[in-house]
Amino acid sequence: MICEIPPAIFGLLLTAMLILCFAEMFCVIAMVLQHRGVWQTISAGILLIGGFTLFQLTVNTAQVPGALLPAWSLKNKAILYISFLLLAGLTIWEFFTVVQWEKENWSPNTVRESFNQLPTGICFSDLNGSVLLSNHKMEEICLAASGKPLLDANAFWDTVGSQGFLTLGSGVTWNLERRILSTQIGDVYQITAADVTRKHAIMQELKKDQQQLQQIQARLLQYSESVTELTREKEILAAKIRVHDSLGECLLAAKRCIVTSAGGKEKEEVLKMWRQNLTLLAVPPDHEKSDSLGELLSAAKTVGVRVLLTGPVPPAGSIARALTEAAIHTCVTNTVRHAHGSELYVEMIRDGTHWTCRCTNNGCVPDGPVREGGGLTTLRRKTEREGGTMIVESSPRFALTLAVEEGGLS
């Protein structure tokens, strides 16, 4: 060997040249997979051939038996070093261009790595269940839920996914969904798993709160029924007290007539008072359930009140008919007891299935706003319970207006 190079440095030089050859080979393969330009790939190939040629020539300077190229003499070892450094610089630059292109451009590996970085589990499979593509998150979910790797997407869905929600032992809740996608290779299944741990916890809390609200609603309904029953009993007691007081007044008036030998006019007044009380006793507050409108008008005439009804009458058995009869009964009672009138005017108006009943009388005008109590309160409660409205006016004279849908009694 003409070129005098220490054996240790010569061995390192050969090793470095061999590493450069492998690096150049990697760059050529990477450029082909990256679909780089033709001239870039050819340049990388020429650099690979040049590096391999330099390696063989360097080996031949040591006159190694069986070398691929004939031995050559190197008179100045600086040429060898310069060639090696130039080759190393070009190889390093080419390697970095391959890496930089991989970072800046899409490739199958880039898509795969990005797919695996998703926080959501996702899996694509054909209709037979063969997995085409799945990321690490979906594989982890399958392994944690079933203890088996994700090989059959249909079996995984039938076992775990069909439940909709999946809570793992770690406490994480996943919402699993599957749908069919139409692609160039045909229809495929897409299974997704989204982390809904917080949302699921909130839903459970809302469900628990809803159950508590239902229990409270049941208790309130029971309380409302109790209040209604108590109010009804209170009204019955008040009615009994009024009847008792009214009969007491009649008895006192009759006794006074007997003791004082009253005249005929006073006796007529007492007799009229007895007729009114006996008639009111014969017509219960809920008479609309058993008495017809005609019987109600006859009862009103008996107590000295003539009911003048104008307009159509709601059909029998309807809610409007029942509330109309209740309104007439209440107004007849108030006309006799409070207004001291002799006529009740009832105007009925029909608009489709909507009925309006307006009641006025020829009695005394109220001194002020009418205070609802007893019959009016009961009538308002019944009307509003059926979805109707009730308006009481005191000026320029007493008027009661009732509006309700026709409906049907249950």
Tab-separated table of C-alpha atoms in Angstrom:
chain	number	residue	atom	x	y	z
A	1	MET	CA	0.000	0.000	0.000
A	2	ILE	CA	1.481	3.302	-1.104
A	3	CYS	CA	-0.705	5.494	1.121
A	4	GLU	CA	0.670	5.280	4.592
A	5	ILE	CA	-2.364	5.356	6.962
A	6	PRO	CA	-2.249	3.964	10.504
A	7	PRO	CA	-4.213	0.687	10.729
A	8	ALA	CA	-6.554	1.999	13.470
A	9	ILE	CA	-7.535	5.126	11.496
A	10	PHE	CA	-7.859	3.056	8.331
A	11	GLY	CA	-10.286	0.663	10.084
A	12	LEU	CA	-12.410	3.549	11.423
A	13	LEU	CA	-12.425	5.108	7.960
A	14	LEU	CA	-13.716	1.896	6.378
A	15	THR	CA	-16.391	1.528	9.071
A	16	ALA	CA	-17.570	5.120	8.583
A	17	MET	CA	-17.714	4.627	4.802
A	18	LEU	CA	-19.809	1.462	5.275
A	19	ILE	CA	-22.233	3.336	7.575
A	20	LEU	CA	-22.523	6.105	4.972
A	21	CYS	CA	-23.381	3.501	2.331
A	22	PHE	CA	-26.237	2.162	4.490
A	23	ALA	CA	-27.438	5.728	5.164
A	24	GLU	CA	-27.441	6.473	1.432
A	25	MET	CA	-29.386	3.253	0.811
A	26	PHE	CA	-31.958	4.332	3.448
A	27	CYS	CA	-32.336	7.732	1.754
A	28	VAL	CA	-32.949	6.114	-1.657
A	29	ILE	CA	-35.643	3.800	-0.239
A	30	ALA	CA	-37.262	6.662	1.721
A	31	MET	CA	-37.428	8.880	-1.377
A	32	VAL	CA	-39.102	6.102	-3.341
A	33	LEU	CA	-41.707	5.592	-0.557
A	34	GLN	CA	-42.228	9.353	-0.280
A	35	HIS	CA	-42.868	9.586	-4.008
A	36	ARG	CA	-40.210	12.258	-4.386
A	37	GLY	CA	-39.239	13.654	-7.747
A	38	VAL	CA	-37.427	11.449	-10.290
A	39	TRP	CA	-34.275	13.600	-10.360
A	40	GLN	CA	-34.038	13.663	-6.566
A	41	THR	CA	-34.301	9.865	-6.431
A	42	ILE	CA	-31.697	9.488	-9.233
A	43	SER	CA	-29.338	11.899	-7.415
A	44	ALA	CA	-29.681	9.821	-4.250
A	45	GLY	CA	-28.936	6.676	-6.297
A	46	ILE	CA	-25.817	8.259	-7.855
A	47	LEU	CA	-24.620	9.270	-4.397
A	48	LEU	CA	-25.141	5.674	-3.207
A	49	ILE	CA	-23.115	4.313	-6.152
A	50	GLY	CA	-20.373	6.885	-5.537
A	51	GLY	CA	-20.184	6.008	-1.848
A	52	PHE	CA	-20.012	2.263	-2.557
A	53	THR	CA	-17.328	2.864	-5.212
A	54	LEU	CA	-15.230	4.967	-2.821
A	55	PHE	CA	-15.578	2.240	-0.179
A	56	GLN	CA	-14.330	-0.433	-2.616
A	57	LEU	CA	-11.434	1.716	-3.813
A	58	THR	CA	-10.414	2.395	-0.238
A	59	VAL	CA	-10.493	-1.314	0.496
A	60	ASN	CA	-8.338	-1.967	-2.578
A	61	THR	CA	-5.645	0.431	-1.385
A	62	ALA	CA	-4.902	-2.176	1.230
A	63	GLN	CA	-4.670	-4.785	-1.546
A	64	VAL	CA	-7.337	-7.015	0.044
A	65	PRO	CA	-7.626	-10.345	-1.764
A	66	GLY	CA	-10.905	-10.869	-3.638
A	67	ALA	CA	-11.712	-7.158	-3.989
A	68	LEU	CA	-14.368	-6.225	-6.574
A	69	LEU	CA	-12.180	-3.519	-8.131
A	70	PRO	CA	-8.516	-3.657	-9.069
A	71	ALA	CA	-5.977	-2.211	-6.716
A	72	TRP	CA	-5.112	1.451	-7.167
A	73	SER	CA	-2.454	3.557	-5.705
A	74	LEU	CA	-3.163	6.668	-3.729
A	75	LYS	CA	-0.164	8.947	-3.701
A	76	ASN	CA	-1.741	11.597	-1.446
A	77	LYS	CA	-3.971	10.492	1.436
A	78	ALA	CA	-5.535	14.006	1.578
A	79	ILE	CA	-7.563	13.079	-1.520
A	80	LEU	CA	-9.060	10.132	0.396
A	81	TYR	CA	-10.002	12.334	3.389
A	82	ILE	CA	-11.506	15.050	1.198
A	83	SER	CA	-13.573	12.481	-0.748
A	84	PHE	CA	-14.815	10.948	2.518
A	85	LEU	CA	-15.769	14.313	4.024
A	86	LEU	CA	-17.585	15.365	0.851
A	87	LEU	CA	-19.473	12.072	0.769
A	88	ALA	CA	-20.343	12.374	4.471
A	89	GLY	CA	-21.597	15.952	4.057
A	90	LEU	CA	-23.806	15.095	1.089
A	91	THR	CA	-25.206	12.018	2.876
A	92	ILE	CA	-26.017	13.956	6.053
A	93	TRP	CA	-27.687	16.702	4.029
A	94	GLU	CA	-29.721	14.130	2.097
A	95	PHE	CA	-30.750	12.369	5.311
A	96	PHE	CA	-32.008	15.608	6.842
A	97	THR	CA	-34.007	16.454	3.697
A	98	VAL	CA	-35.746	13.068	3.975
A	99	VAL	CA	-36.584	13.642	7.653
A	100	GLN	CA	-37.756	17.223	7.019
A	101	TRP	CA	-39.983	16.130	4.160
A	102	GLU	CA	-41.528	13.476	6.408
A	103	LYS	CA	-42.421	16.149	8.969
A	104	GLU	CA	-43.842	18.632	6.479
A	105	ASN	CA	-45.771	16.289	4.178
A	106	TRP	CA	-48.452	13.604	4.537
A	107	SER	CA	-47.546	9.979	4.194
A	108	PRO	CA	-49.166	6.655	5.140
A	109	ASN	CA	-47.113	6.619	8.328
A	110	THR	CA	-48.188	10.169	9.162
A	111	VAL	CA	-51.854	9.230	8.837
A	112	ARG	CA	-51.347	6.143	10.955
A	113	GLU	CA	-49.505	8.030	13.689
A	114	SER	CA	-52.098	10.814	13.729
A	115	PHE	CA	-54.862	8.207	13.850
A	116	ASN	CA	-53.273	6.626	16.904
A	117	GLN	CA	-52.960	9.983	18.669
A	118	LEU	CA	-56.730	10.571	18.676
A	119	PRO	CA	-58.287	10.651	22.188
A	120	THR	CA	-61.379	9.011	20.679
A	121	GLY	CA	-61.456	5.324	19.894
A	122	ILE	CA	-62.239	4.560	16.257
A	123	CYS	CA	-62.361	1.381	14.196
A	124	PHE	CA	-63.207	0.622	10.564
A	125	SER	CA	-64.230	-2.875	9.522
A	126	ASP	CA	-65.972	-4.589	6.651
A	127	LEU	CA	-69.488	-5.948	7.032
A	128	ASN	CA	-68.122	-9.356	8.043
A	129	GLY	CA	-66.296	-7.845	11.033
A	130	SER	CA	-62.739	-7.978	9.699
A	131	VAL	CA	-60.850	-5.003	11.097
A	132	LEU	CA	-59.516	-2.712	8.367
A	133	LEU	CA	-58.128	0.052	10.565
A	134	SER	CA	-58.257	0.813	14.289
A	135	ASN	CA	-56.301	3.069	16.593
A	136	HIS	CA	-54.611	2.307	19.895
A	137	LYS	CA	-57.460	3.777	21.966
A	138	MET	CA	-60.083	1.441	20.486
A	139	GLU	CA	-57.793	-1.540	20.948
A	140	GLU	CA	-57.261	-0.565	24.600
A	141	ILE	CA	-61.019	-0.285	25.140
A	142	CYS	CA	-61.645	-3.684	23.563
A	143	LEU	CA	-58.906	-5.314	25.624
A	144	ALA	CA	-60.129	-3.732	28.868
A	145	ALA	CA	-63.792	-4.605	28.222
A	146	SER	CA	-63.537	-8.128	26.847
A	147	GLY	CA	-60.017	-9.209	27.703
A	148	LYS	CA	-59.383	-10.019	24.037
A	149	PRO	CA	-57.650	-8.114	21.226
A	150	LEU	CA	-59.777	-6.371	18.601
A	151	LEU	CA	-59.894	-8.977	15.828
A	152	ASP	CA	-63.633	-9.241	15.110
A	153	ALA	CA	-65.428	-5.870	15.139
A	154	ASN	CA	-68.888	-7.460	14.912
A	155	ALA	CA	-68.252	-9.685	17.941
A	156	PHE	CA	-66.949	-6.673	19.863
A	157	TRP	CA	-70.059	-4.651	19.009
A	158	ASP	CA	-72.472	-7.479	19.881
A	159	THR	CA	-70.755	-8.035	23.230
A	160	VAL	CA	-69.993	-4.479	24.326
A	161	GLY	CA	-71.033	-1.790	21.856
A	162	SER	CA	-74.757	-2.574	21.603
A	163	GLN	CA	-75.226	-1.347	25.193
A	164	GLY	CA	-74.478	2.224	24.118
A	165	PHE	CA	-72.517	3.124	27.239
A	166	LEU	CA	-69.510	1.223	28.548
A	167	THR	CA	-67.978	1.916	31.962
A	168	LEU	CA	-64.554	0.383	32.479
A	169	GLY	CA	-62.969	-0.630	35.750
A	170	SER	CA	-60.981	2.620	35.753
A	171	GLY	CA	-64.232	4.566	36.037
A	172	VAL	CA	-64.077	5.992	32.513
A	173	THR	CA	-67.379	5.833	30.609
A	174	TRP	CA	-67.372	5.512	26.822
A	175	ASN	CA	-70.254	6.167	24.458
A	176	LEU	CA	-70.099	3.647	21.599
A	177	GLU	CA	-71.768	4.260	18.237
A	178	ARG	CA	-71.731	2.341	14.969
A	179	ARG	CA	-72.821	3.412	11.507
A	180	ILE	CA	-72.337	2.320	7.901
A	181	LEU	CA	-70.131	4.372	5.560
A	182	SER	CA	-70.130	4.091	1.782
A	183	THR	CA	-66.566	4.088	0.415
A	184	GLN	CA	-64.778	3.235	-2.822
A	185	ILE	CA	-64.141	-0.287	-1.541
A	186	GLY	CA	-67.785	-0.765	-0.532
A	187	ASP	CA	-69.792	-0.339	2.671
A	188	VAL	CA	-67.825	-0.445	5.914
A	189	TYR	CA	-68.705	-0.147	9.583
A	190	GLN	CA	-67.373	2.778	11.595
A	191	ILE	CA	-67.324	2.255	15.368
A	192	THR	CA	-66.474	5.271	17.525
A	193	ALA	CA	-65.932	5.499	21.278
A	194	ALA	CA	-66.155	8.947	22.908
A	195	ASP	CA	-65.193	9.691	26.505
A	196	VAL	CA	-68.418	10.854	28.199
A	197	THR	CA	-67.429	10.232	31.806
A	198	ARG	CA	-68.409	13.708	32.995
A	199	LYS	CA	-71.562	13.826	30.889
A	200	HIS	CA	-72.629	10.370	32.067
A	201	ALA	CA	-72.089	11.366	35.703
A	202	ILE	CA	-74.240	14.471	35.187
A	203	MET	CA	-76.947	12.366	33.531
A	204	GLN	CA	-76.954	9.983	36.486
A	205	GLU	CA	-77.279	12.925	38.876
A	206	LEU	CA	-80.128	14.345	36.796
A	207	LYS	CA	-81.829	10.955	36.789
A	208	LYS	CA	-81.539	10.769	40.552
A	209	ASP	CA	-82.860	14.320	40.901
A	210	GLN	CA	-85.742	13.465	38.578
A	211	GLN	CA	-86.689	10.510	40.756
A	212	GLN	CA	-86.624	12.746	43.813
A	213	LEU	CA	-88.777	15.325	42.010
A	214	GLN	CA	-91.255	12.609	41.071
A	215	GLN	CA	-91.465	11.567	44.707
A	216	ILE	CA	-91.970	15.199	45.753
A	217	GLN	CA	-94.619	15.590	43.043
A	218	ALA	CA	-96.441	12.513	44.329
A	219	ARG	CA	-96.378	13.916	47.857
A	220	LEU	CA	-97.583	17.315	46.611
A	221	LEU	CA	-100.404	15.640	44.699
A	222	GLN	CA	-101.406	13.744	47.808
A	223	TYR	CA	-101.223	16.973	49.781
A	224	SER	CA	-103.319	18.756	47.141
A	225	GLU	CA	-105.955	16.042	47.324
A	226	SER	CA	-105.976	16.371	51.091
A	227	VAL	CA	-106.351	20.161	50.831
A	228	THR	CA	-109.165	19.743	48.290
A	229	GLU	CA	-110.981	17.314	50.551
A	230	LEU	CA	-110.477	19.613	53.530
A	231	THR	CA	-111.761	22.599	51.534
A	232	ARG	CA	-114.809	20.632	50.415
A	233	GLU	CA	-115.588	19.621	53.968
A	234	LYS	CA	-115.127	23.222	55.070
A	235	GLU	CA	-117.524	24.433	52.396
A	236	ILE	CA	-120.088	21.807	53.369
A	237	LEU	CA	-119.808	22.898	56.974
A	238	ALA	CA	-120.221	26.538	55.959
A	239	ALA	CA	-123.288	25.629	53.887
A	240	LYS	CA	-124.778	23.747	56.817
A	241	ILE	CA	-124.167	26.780	59.027
A	242	ARG	CA	-125.881	29.057	56.503
A	243	VAL	CA	-128.844	26.689	56.240
A	244	HIS	CA	-129.019	26.498	60.007
A	245	ASP	CA	-128.956	30.287	60.337
A	246	SER	CA	-131.542	30.715	57.572
A	247	LEU	CA	-133.907	28.184	59.153
A	248	GLY	CA	-133.366	29.881	62.496
A	249	GLU	CA	-134.413	33.188	60.977
A	250	CYS	CA	-137.529	31.539	59.529
A	251	LEU	CA	-138.418	29.996	62.865
A	252	LEU	CA	-137.949	33.304	64.674
A	253	ALA	CA	-140.052	35.123	62.071
A	254	ALA	CA	-142.803	32.476	62.317
A	255	LYS	CA	-142.779	32.672	66.116
A	256	ARG	CA	-143.046	36.470	65.944
A	257	CYS	CA	-146.012	36.229	63.624
A	258	ILE	CA	-147.778	33.806	65.954
A	259	VAL	CA	-147.025	35.728	69.149
A	260	THR	CA	-147.750	39.220	67.813
A	261	SER	CA	-150.700	38.290	65.576
A	262	ALA	CA	-148.975	39.783	62.520
A	263	GLY	CA	-150.894	41.042	59.552
A	264	GLY	CA	-151.353	39.371	56.193
A	265	LYS	CA	-148.463	41.157	54.458
A	266	GLU	CA	-145.962	40.087	57.120
A	267	LYS	CA	-147.261	36.519	56.939
A	268	GLU	CA	-146.767	36.545	53.173
A	269	GLU	CA	-143.132	37.620	53.680
A	270	VAL	CA	-142.570	34.828	56.194
A	271	LEU	CA	-144.211	32.315	53.864
A	272	LYS	CA	-142.012	33.474	50.972
A	273	MET	CA	-138.939	33.097	53.213
A	274	TRP	CA	-139.946	29.503	54.020
A	275	ARG	CA	-140.448	28.688	50.337
A	276	GLN	CA	-137.044	30.045	49.412
A	277	ASN	CA	-135.250	28.026	52.073
A	278	LEU	CA	-137.118	24.821	51.306
A	279	THR	CA	-136.399	25.201	47.577
A	280	LEU	CA	-132.691	25.846	48.121
A	281	LEU	CA	-132.544	22.782	50.355
A	282	ALA	CA	-134.087	20.736	47.569
A	283	VAL	CA	-131.402	21.809	45.017
A	284	PRO	CA	-127.927	20.620	46.160
A	285	PRO	CA	-124.752	22.483	45.059
A	286	ASP	CA	-123.779	19.658	42.714
A	287	HIS	CA	-127.250	19.399	41.142
A	288	GLU	CA	-125.782	19.647	37.670
A	289	LYS	CA	-124.739	16.032	37.931
A	290	SER	CA	-128.298	14.800	38.482
A	291	ASP	CA	-130.740	17.618	37.562
A	292	SER	CA	-131.451	18.898	34.074
A	293	LEU	CA	-131.472	22.517	33.025
A	294	GLY	CA	-135.265	22.496	32.880
A	295	GLU	CA	-135.560	21.345	36.488
A	296	LEU	CA	-133.132	24.077	37.493
A	297	LEU	CA	-135.232	26.747	35.778
A	298	SER	CA	-138.353	25.387	37.506
A	299	ALA	CA	-136.613	25.505	40.875
A	300	ALA	CA	-135.565	29.118	40.207
A	301	LYS	CA	-139.146	30.023	39.365
A	302	THR	CA	-140.293	28.448	42.632
A	303	VAL	CA	-138.077	30.788	44.670
A	304	GLY	CA	-139.388	33.777	42.750
A	305	VAL	CA	-136.641	34.224	40.138
A	306	ARG	CA	-137.445	34.083	36.448
A	307	VAL	CA	-134.486	32.966	34.302
A	308	LEU	CA	-134.424	34.523	30.826
A	309	LEU	CA	-132.118	32.369	28.688
A	310	THR	CA	-130.994	33.583	25.233
A	311	GLY	CA	-128.757	31.856	22.715
A	312	PRO	CA	-128.000	28.169	22.103
A	313	VAL	CA	-127.690	25.705	24.973
A	314	PRO	CA	-124.632	23.424	25.306
A	315	PRO	CA	-125.372	19.756	24.624
A	316	ALA	CA	-126.322	17.539	27.554
A	317	GLY	CA	-123.428	15.652	29.092
A	318	SER	CA	-120.849	18.258	28.097
A	319	ILE	CA	-118.569	20.191	30.422
A	320	ALA	CA	-119.971	23.465	29.106
A	321	ARG	CA	-123.528	22.324	29.980
A	322	ALA	CA	-122.536	21.294	33.506
A	323	LEU	CA	-120.694	24.558	34.203
A	324	THR	CA	-123.539	26.607	32.716
A	325	GLU	CA	-126.044	24.943	35.049
A	326	ALA	CA	-123.680	25.496	37.985
A	327	ALA	CA	-123.341	29.182	37.051
A	328	ILE	CA	-127.143	29.617	36.776
A	329	HIS	CA	-127.696	27.922	40.134
A	330	THR	CA	-125.076	30.124	41.823
A	331	CYS	CA	-126.468	33.308	40.261
A	332	VAL	CA	-130.069	32.359	41.218
A	333	THR	CA	-128.970	31.934	44.819
A	334	ASN	CA	-127.075	35.245	44.835
A	335	THR	CA	-129.996	37.045	43.133
A	336	VAL	CA	-132.346	35.948	45.909
A	337	ARG	CA	-130.027	36.355	48.877
A	338	HIS	CA	-127.899	39.361	48.003
A	339	ALA	CA	-129.360	41.313	45.057
A	340	HIS	CA	-133.037	40.745	46.056
A	341	GLY	CA	-133.923	40.536	42.366
A	342	SER	CA	-136.648	38.702	40.497
A	343	GLU	CA	-135.063	38.103	37.080
A	344	LEU	CA	-131.803	36.490	35.954
A	345	TYR	CA	-130.583	37.152	32.408
A	346	VAL	CA	-128.415	34.395	30.897
A	347	GLU	CA	-126.771	35.004	27.500
A	348	MET	CA	-125.146	32.025	25.773
A	349	ILE	CA	-122.635	32.495	22.921
A	350	ARG	CA	-121.113	29.652	20.908
A	351	ASP	CA	-117.911	29.918	18.830
A	352	GLY	CA	-117.146	26.476	17.452
A	353	THR	CA	-116.539	24.336	20.519
A	354	HIS	CA	-115.989	27.394	22.724
A	355	TRP	CA	-118.923	28.484	24.925
A	356	THR	CA	-119.418	31.741	26.791
A	357	CYS	CA	-122.081	32.212	29.463
A	358	ARG	CA	-122.864	35.706	30.835
A	359	CYS	CA	-125.250	36.114	33.784
A	360	THR	CA	-126.764	39.414	35.050
A	361	ASN	CA	-129.833	40.256	37.149
A	362	ASN	CA	-132.266	43.073	37.841
A	363	GLY	CA	-131.411	43.242	41.541
A	364	CYS	CA	-129.530	45.808	43.556
A	365	VAL	CA	-126.136	46.975	42.348
A	366	PRO	CA	-123.287	45.823	44.664
A	367	ASP	CA	-121.882	48.521	46.935
A	368	GLY	CA	-118.307	47.554	46.025
A	369	PRO	CA	-116.251	44.756	44.516
A	370	VAL	CA	-117.899	41.372	44.914
A	371	ARG	CA	-116.106	39.189	47.424
A	372	GLU	CA	-116.054	35.622	46.217
A	373	GLY	CA	-117.000	33.015	48.754
A	374	GLY	CA	-119.035	29.862	48.962
A	375	GLY	CA	-120.796	29.358	45.644
A	376	LEU	CA	-118.632	31.687	43.546
A	377	THR	CA	-115.414	30.165	44.906
A	378	THR	CA	-116.665	26.660	44.205
A	379	LEU	CA	-117.756	27.665	40.708
A	380	ARG	CA	-114.371	29.265	39.953
A	381	ARG	CA	-112.524	26.164	41.142
A	382	LYS	CA	-114.648	23.906	38.938
A	383	THR	CA	-114.222	26.195	35.914
A	384	GLU	CA	-110.459	26.496	36.201
A	385	ARG	CA	-110.136	22.770	36.810
A	386	GLU	CA	-111.752	22.207	33.392
A	387	GLY	CA	-109.441	24.768	31.735
A	388	GLY	CA	-112.020	27.588	31.568
A	389	THR	CA	-112.027	31.175	32.818
A	390	MET	CA	-114.434	33.064	35.078
A	391	ILE	CA	-114.792	36.844	35.432
A	392	VAL	CA	-116.913	38.555	38.121
A	393	GLU	CA	-117.900	42.227	37.612
A	394	SER	CA	-119.610	44.548	40.074
A	395	SER	CA	-119.914	47.745	37.970
A	396	PRO	CA	-122.094	49.064	36.458
A	397	ARG	CA	-123.995	46.055	37.811
A	398	PHE	CA	-123.238	42.499	38.851
A	399	ALA	CA	-122.184	40.224	35.960
A	400	LEU	CA	-120.627	36.788	35.848
A	401	THR	CA	-118.913	35.658	32.618
A	402	LEU	CA	-117.889	32.037	32.137
A	403	ALA	CA	-115.836	30.784	29.155
A	404	VAL	CA	-115.013	27.113	28.576
A	405	GLU	CA	-114.536	24.505	25.864
A	406	GLU	CA	-117.469	22.178	25.221
A	407	GLY	CA	-115.655	18.996	26.209
A	408	GLY	CA	-117.269	15.840	27.482
A	409	LEU	CA	-117.861	14.584	30.989
A	410	SER	CA	-115.841	11.518	31.923
